[in-house]
mmCIF file of C-alpha atoms in Angstrom:
data_model
loop_
_atom_site.group_PDB
_atom_site.id
_atom_site.type_symbol
_atom_site.label_atom_id
_atom_site.label_comp_id
_atom_site.label_asym_id
_atom_site.label_seq_id
_atom_site.Cartn_x
_atom_site.Cartn_y
_atom_site.Cartn_z
ATOM 1 C CA MET A 1 6.342 1.695 11.256
ATOM 2 C CA LYS A 2 4.684 1.113 7.883
ATOM 3 C CA THR A 3 1.047 0.053 7.689
ATOM 4 C CA ILE A 4 0.590 -3.496 6.367
ATOM 5 C CA GLY A 5 -2.361 -4.005 4.027
ATOM 6 C CA LEU A 6 -3.897 -7.482 4.180
ATOM 7 C CA ILE A 7 -6.326 -9.105 1.775
ATOM 8 C CA GLY A 8 -7.976 -11.761 3.932
ATOM 9 C CA GLY A 9 -10.974 -14.039 4.295
ATOM 10 C CA MET A 10 -9.616 -16.933 2.196
ATOM 11 C CA SER A 11 -10.216 -18.518 4.679
ATOM 12 C CA TRP A 12 -10.822 -16.316 7.706
ATOM 13 C CA GLU A 13 -9.158 -18.988 9.904
ATOM 14 C CA SER A 14 -5.784 -18.445 8.239
ATOM 15 C CA SER A 15 -6.319 -14.670 8.102
ATOM 16 C CA ALA A 16 -6.767 -14.670 11.876
ATOM 17 C CA ILE A 17 -3.410 -16.435 12.185
ATOM 18 C CA TYR A 18 -1.793 -13.772 9.994
ATOM 19 C CA TYR A 19 -3.162 -11.026 12.228
ATOM 20 C CA GLU A 20 -1.940 -12.784 15.377
ATOM 21 C CA LEU A 21 1.512 -13.478 13.917
ATOM 22 C CA LEU A 22 2.042 -9.912 12.706
ATOM 23 C CA ASN A 23 1.247 -8.459 16.108
ATOM 24 C CA LYS A 24 3.310 -11.016 18.040
ATOM 25 C CA LEU A 25 6.307 -10.505 15.754
ATOM 26 C CA VAL A 26 6.184 -6.731 16.120
ATOM 27 C CA LYS A 27 5.908 -7.034 19.895
ATOM 28 C CA ASP A 28 8.830 -9.480 19.957
ATOM 29 C CA LYS A 29 10.990 -7.044 17.996
ATOM 30 C CA LEU A 30 9.968 -3.767 19.641
ATOM 31 C CA GLY A 31 8.736 -4.863 23.070
ATOM 32 C CA GLY A 32 6.432 -2.969 25.387
ATOM 33 C CA TYR A 33 2.959 -2.236 24.097
ATOM 34 C CA HIS A 34 3.899 -2.331 20.415
ATOM 35 C CA SER A 35 1.664 -3.992 17.850
ATOM 36 C CA ALA A 36 1.512 -4.029 14.057
ATOM 37 C CA LYS A 37 -0.058 -1.200 12.109
ATOM 38 C CA SER A 38 -2.394 -2.904 9.668
ATOM 39 C CA VAL A 39 -5.501 -2.610 7.535
ATOM 40 C CA MET A 40 -7.429 -5.688 6.359
ATOM 41 C CA VAL A 41 -9.983 -6.099 3.588
ATOM 42 C CA SER A 42 -11.722 -9.424 4.164
ATOM 43 C CA VAL A 43 -13.708 -10.968 1.310
ATOM 44 C CA ASP A 44 -16.601 -13.437 1.421
ATOM 45 C CA PHE A 45 -14.867 -16.747 0.719
ATOM 46 C CA ALA A 46 -18.093 -18.313 -0.585
ATOM 47 C CA GLU A 47 -17.947 -15.939 -3.568
ATOM 48 C CA ILE A 48 -14.276 -16.706 -4.154
ATOM 49 C CA GLU A 49 -14.672 -20.489 -3.847
ATOM 50 C CA LYS A 50 -17.571 -20.461 -6.321
ATOM 51 C CA LEU A 51 -15.459 -18.637 -8.921
ATOM 52 C CA GLN A 52 -12.500 -20.942 -8.273
ATOM 53 C CA LYS A 53 -14.704 -23.957 -9.019
ATOM 54 C CA LYS A 54 -15.709 -22.294 -12.300
ATOM 55 C CA ASP A 55 -12.027 -21.552 -13.030
ATOM 56 C CA ASP A 56 -13.094 -17.933 -13.609
ATOM 57 C CA TRP A 57 -9.797 -16.204 -12.902
ATOM 58 C CA LYS A 58 -10.847 -13.053 -14.737
ATOM 59 C CA ALA A 59 -13.590 -12.449 -12.163
ATOM 60 C CA LEU A 60 -11.317 -13.509 -9.305
ATOM 61 C CA THR A 61 -8.677 -11.038 -10.440
ATOM 62 C CA LYS A 62 -11.282 -8.236 -10.419
ATOM 63 C CA HIS A 63 -12.072 -9.095 -6.783
ATOM 64 C CA MET A 64 -8.386 -8.972 -5.830
ATOM 65 C CA ILE A 65 -7.753 -5.703 -7.667
ATOM 66 C CA ALA A 66 -10.764 -4.102 -5.957
ATOM 67 C CA SER A 67 -9.527 -5.246 -2.544
ATOM 68 C CA SER A 68 -6.023 -3.967 -3.273
ATOM 69 C CA LYS A 69 -7.304 -0.557 -4.293
ATOM 70 C CA GLN A 70 -9.414 -0.451 -1.143
ATOM 71 C CA LEU A 71 -6.272 -1.071 0.932
ATOM 72 C CA GLU A 72 -4.432 1.626 -0.982
ATOM 73 C CA ARG A 73 -7.204 4.140 -0.260
ATOM 74 C CA ALA A 74 -7.152 3.105 3.407
ATOM 75 C CA GLY A 75 -3.504 4.112 3.729
ATOM 76 C CA ALA A 76 -1.651 0.787 3.514
ATOM 77 C CA ASP A 77 2.039 1.153 2.651
ATOM 78 C CA PHE A 78 2.275 -2.289 1.035
ATOM 79 C CA ILE A 79 0.053 -5.306 0.399
ATOM 80 C CA ILE A 80 0.141 -8.947 1.434
ATOM 81 C CA LEU A 81 -2.371 -11.488 0.170
ATOM 82 C CA CYS A 82 -3.242 -13.898 3.006
ATOM 83 C CA THR A 83 -3.564 -16.960 0.772
ATOM 84 C CA ASN A 84 -1.260 -18.833 -1.593
ATOM 85 C CA THR A 85 -3.714 -19.756 -4.347
ATOM 86 C CA MET A 86 -4.917 -16.233 -5.078
ATOM 87 C CA HIS A 87 -1.354 -15.176 -5.888
ATOM 88 C CA LEU A 88 -2.397 -16.300 -9.368
ATOM 89 C CA CYS A 89 -3.754 -12.738 -9.506
ATOM 90 C CA SER A 90 -0.590 -11.073 -8.192
ATOM 91 C CA GLU A 91 0.633 -9.665 -11.510
ATOM 92 C CA GLU A 92 -2.607 -7.767 -12.053
ATOM 93 C CA ILE A 93 -2.647 -6.568 -8.442
ATOM 94 C CA ILE A 94 0.830 -5.116 -8.978
ATOM 95 C CA ASN A 95 -0.171 -3.555 -12.306
ATOM 96 C CA ASN A 96 -3.241 -1.859 -10.830
ATOM 97 C CA THR A 97 -1.830 -0.423 -7.589
ATOM 98 C CA THR A 98 0.972 1.995 -6.763
ATOM 99 C CA ILE A 99 2.154 0.490 -3.459
ATOM 100 C CA PRO A 100 4.498 -2.538 -3.161
ATOM 101 C CA PHE A 101 3.185 -6.098 -3.132
ATOM 102 C CA LEU A 102 4.985 -8.760 -1.076
ATOM 103 C CA HIS A 103 4.677 -12.093 -2.914
ATOM 104 C CA ILE A 104 4.440 -15.144 -0.664
ATOM 105 C CA ALA A 105 6.557 -17.287 -3.010
ATOM 106 C CA ASP A 106 9.407 -14.746 -3.013
ATOM 107 C CA ALA A 107 9.426 -14.747 0.785
ATOM 108 C CA THR A 108 9.323 -18.556 0.853
ATOM 109 C CA ALA A 109 12.078 -18.956 -1.729
ATOM 110 C CA GLY A 110 14.345 -16.711 0.324
ATOM 111 C CA LYS A 111 13.803 -18.894 3.388
ATOM 112 C CA ILE A 112 14.466 -22.119 1.427
ATOM 113 C CA LYS A 113 17.688 -20.656 0.009
ATOM 114 C CA SER A 114 18.826 -19.639 3.495
ATOM 115 C CA LYS A 115 18.578 -23.316 4.520
ATOM 116 C CA GLY A 116 20.703 -24.414 1.557
ATOM 117 C CA LEU A 117 18.011 -26.663 0.029
ATOM 118 C CA ARG A 118 17.772 -27.183 -3.727
ATOM 119 C CA LYS A 119 14.752 -29.488 -4.175
ATOM 120 C CA VAL A 120 11.424 -29.152 -2.381
ATOM 121 C CA ALA A 121 7.938 -30.604 -2.569
ATOM 122 C CA LEU A 122 5.061 -28.168 -3.028
ATOM 123 C CA LEU A 123 1.712 -28.912 -1.362
ATOM 124 C CA GLY A 124 -1.352 -26.737 -1.790
ATOM 125 C CA THR A 125 -4.577 -26.489 -3.726
ATOM 126 C CA LYS A 126 -4.615 -28.065 -7.176
ATOM 127 C CA PHE A 127 -4.273 -24.529 -8.575
ATOM 128 C CA THR A 128 -1.056 -23.947 -6.647
ATOM 129 C CA MET A 129 0.429 -27.371 -7.337
ATOM 130 C CA GLU A 130 -0.516 -27.641 -11.016
ATOM 131 C CA LYS A 131 -0.208 -24.085 -12.360
ATOM 132 C CA ASP A 132 3.160 -22.394 -12.845
ATOM 133 C CA PHE A 133 2.697 -19.110 -10.948
ATOM 134 C CA TYR A 134 4.312 -20.436 -7.749
ATOM 135 C CA LYS A 135 6.840 -22.871 -9.181
ATOM 136 C CA THR A 136 8.200 -20.247 -11.587
ATOM 137 C CA ILE A 137 9.270 -18.004 -8.712
ATOM 138 C CA LEU A 138 10.930 -20.867 -6.833
ATOM 139 C CA HIS A 139 12.732 -21.876 -10.043
ATOM 140 C CA LYS A 140 13.983 -18.294 -10.368
ATOM 141 C CA TYR A 141 15.830 -18.822 -7.085
ATOM 142 C CA GLY A 142 17.385 -22.072 -8.366
ATOM 143 C CA ILE A 143 14.992 -24.313 -6.419
ATOM 144 C CA GLU A 144 13.676 -27.479 -8.065
ATOM 145 C CA VAL A 145 10.006 -28.198 -7.298
ATOM 146 C CA ILE A 146 8.216 -31.532 -7.284
ATOM 147 C CA ILE A 147 4.513 -32.117 -6.687
ATOM 148 C CA PRO A 148 2.499 -35.172 -5.602
ATOM 149 C CA GLU A 149 1.003 -37.565 -8.144
ATOM 150 C CA LEU A 150 -2.521 -36.836 -9.390
ATOM 151 C CA VAL A 151 -4.433 -39.001 -6.903
ATOM 152 C CA ASP A 152 -2.540 -37.385 -4.028
ATOM 153 C CA ARG A 153 -3.103 -33.877 -5.406
ATOM 154 C CA GLU A 154 -6.823 -34.586 -5.485
ATOM 155 C CA GLN A 155 -6.718 -35.833 -1.885
ATOM 156 C CA ILE A 156 -4.870 -32.717 -0.708
ATOM 157 C CA HIS A 157 -7.264 -30.411 -2.574
ATOM 158 C CA ARG A 158 -10.292 -32.184 -1.095
ATOM 159 C CA ILE A 159 -8.943 -31.979 2.452
ATOM 160 C CA ILE A 160 -8.237 -28.257 2.069
ATOM 161 C CA TYR A 161 -11.695 -27.365 0.728
ATOM 162 C CA ASP A 162 -13.879 -29.915 2.529
ATOM 163 C CA GLU A 163 -12.137 -29.691 5.903
ATOM 164 C CA LEU A 164 -9.421 -27.125 6.583
ATOM 165 C CA VAL A 165 -11.123 -23.999 5.250
ATOM 166 C CA LEU A 166 -14.150 -25.015 7.310
ATOM 167 C CA GLY A 167 -12.039 -25.316 10.453
ATOM 168 C CA LYS A 168 -12.171 -29.143 10.536
ATOM 169 C CA ILE A 169 -8.952 -30.857 11.658
ATOM 170 C CA GLU A 170 -9.109 -34.624 11.133
ATOM 171 C CA ASP A 171 -6.482 -37.143 12.315
ATOM 172 C CA ASP A 172 -7.077 -39.338 9.246
ATOM 173 C CA SER A 173 -6.286 -36.394 6.995
ATOM 174 C CA ARG A 174 -3.079 -35.706 8.903
ATOM 175 C CA GLU A 175 -2.036 -39.313 8.267
ATOM 176 C CA THR A 176 -2.859 -38.883 4.577
ATOM 177 C CA PHE A 177 -0.584 -35.835 4.372
ATOM 178 C CA LYS A 178 2.199 -37.649 6.232
ATOM 179 C CA HIS A 179 1.975 -40.570 3.803
ATOM 180 C CA ILE A 180 2.121 -38.248 0.790
ATOM 181 C CA ILE A 181 5.104 -36.367 2.240
ATOM 182 C CA ALA A 182 6.934 -39.671 2.843
ATOM 183 C CA LYS A 183 6.493 -40.550 -0.844
ATOM 184 C CA LEU A 184 7.812 -37.135 -1.884
ATOM 185 C CA LYS A 185 10.848 -37.648 0.342
ATOM 186 C CA ASN A 186 11.522 -40.902 -1.516
ATOM 187 C CA ASP A 187 11.335 -38.865 -4.735
ATOM 188 C CA GLY A 188 14.168 -36.655 -3.514
ATOM 189 C CA ALA A 189 12.420 -33.788 -1.739
ATOM 190 C CA GLU A 190 14.717 -32.126 0.810
ATOM 191 C CA GLY A 191 11.920 -30.044 2.313
ATOM 192 C CA VAL A 192 8.182 -29.433 2.040
ATOM 193 C CA VAL A 193 6.509 -26.130 1.195
ATOM 194 C CA LEU A 194 3.118 -25.888 2.895
ATOM 195 C CA GLY A 195 1.829 -23.796 0.010
ATOM 196 C CA CYS A 196 -1.644 -23.274 1.396
ATOM 197 C CA THR A 197 -2.196 -21.093 4.439
ATOM 198 C CA GLU A 198 -4.573 -23.697 5.926
ATOM 199 C CA ILE A 199 -2.192 -26.687 5.787
ATOM 200 C CA PRO A 200 -0.228 -25.578 8.898
ATOM 201 C CA LEU A 201 -3.492 -25.999 10.818
ATOM 202 C CA LEU A 202 -3.037 -29.737 10.137
ATOM 203 C CA ILE A 203 0.694 -30.392 9.691
ATOM 204 C CA GLN A 204 3.415 -29.266 12.113
ATOM 205 C CA GLN A 205 7.161 -29.839 12.017
ATOM 206 C CA ASN A 206 6.972 -32.689 14.529
ATOM 207 C CA ASP A 207 4.605 -34.584 12.206
ATOM 208 C CA VAL A 208 7.262 -35.184 9.523
ATOM 209 C CA ASP A 209 11.004 -35.723 9.279
ATOM 210 C CA LEU A 210 11.635 -33.246 6.447
ATOM 211 C CA PRO A 211 12.002 -29.493 7.077
ATOM 212 C CA ILE A 212 8.665 -27.799 6.490
ATOM 213 C CA PHE A 213 8.213 -24.269 5.217
ATOM 214 C CA ASN A 214 5.123 -22.724 6.765
ATOM 215 C CA THR A 215 4.305 -20.071 4.174
ATOM 216 C CA THR A 216 1.969 -18.210 6.538
ATOM 217 C CA GLU A 217 4.745 -17.710 9.102
ATOM 218 C CA ILE A 218 7.365 -16.910 6.477
ATOM 219 C CA HIS A 219 5.114 -14.342 4.790
ATOM 220 C CA ALA A 220 4.246 -12.689 8.102
ATOM 221 C CA GLU A 221 7.920 -12.522 9.136
ATOM 222 C CA LYS A 222 8.880 -10.862 5.862
ATOM 223 C CA ALA A 223 5.952 -8.435 6.147
ATOM 224 C CA VAL A 224 7.073 -7.332 9.610
ATOM 225 C CA GLN A 225 10.615 -6.920 8.326
ATOM 226 C CA MET A 226 9.298 -4.636 5.554
ATOM 227 C CA ALA A 227 7.098 -2.731 7.992
ATOM 228 C CA LEU A 228 10.022 -1.967 10.300
ATOM 229 C CA GLU A 229 12.590 -1.086 7.627
ATOM 230 C CA VAL A 230 13.704 2.529 7.809
#
């Protein structure tokens, strides 16, 4: 079994879910007392959030490179980044490490393709929805991406940072997400990418009538597959 390297702490709530999923998936596949071999570097999210607000991606990239190199020194065989937004730094992580990097959007695109969908809505932080780093990979797989209108993007971003990353789950916010998803369905979305690892804390499949793609689960499943490949 390969050792999975995790960059976590963004937020720690979603990182804890990653850790739980990885171990459950390995046990499901191998049985007995098996669990995932892993190493995690967990950052202080307050530092990251402050730099995100400043839009200082140069400094953020330095943080991610340092964490990746720390994982490499610790003996990780490959790296997963336990957050969607910080994949903005993925190219530099890849360029500054010698072990493989499993991109969350590649894993997600593969799952969408397996379901035969061609047009999906992307929900996440404003960085994820508005910048091209995520959409470009989905487009590479022939998947059309639509995003909510500006006022809805601002609502989603606020809920993520003011509530979800702080562990707050509010019913009113769930209704807001459901309303936004209904509008995206009317715009032709065949499925919804939960492109923030905190959103699945709020939205589950039974909340909406479109297929949802829980990027945390998809990423963890692909990581376990890589870890168990001979």
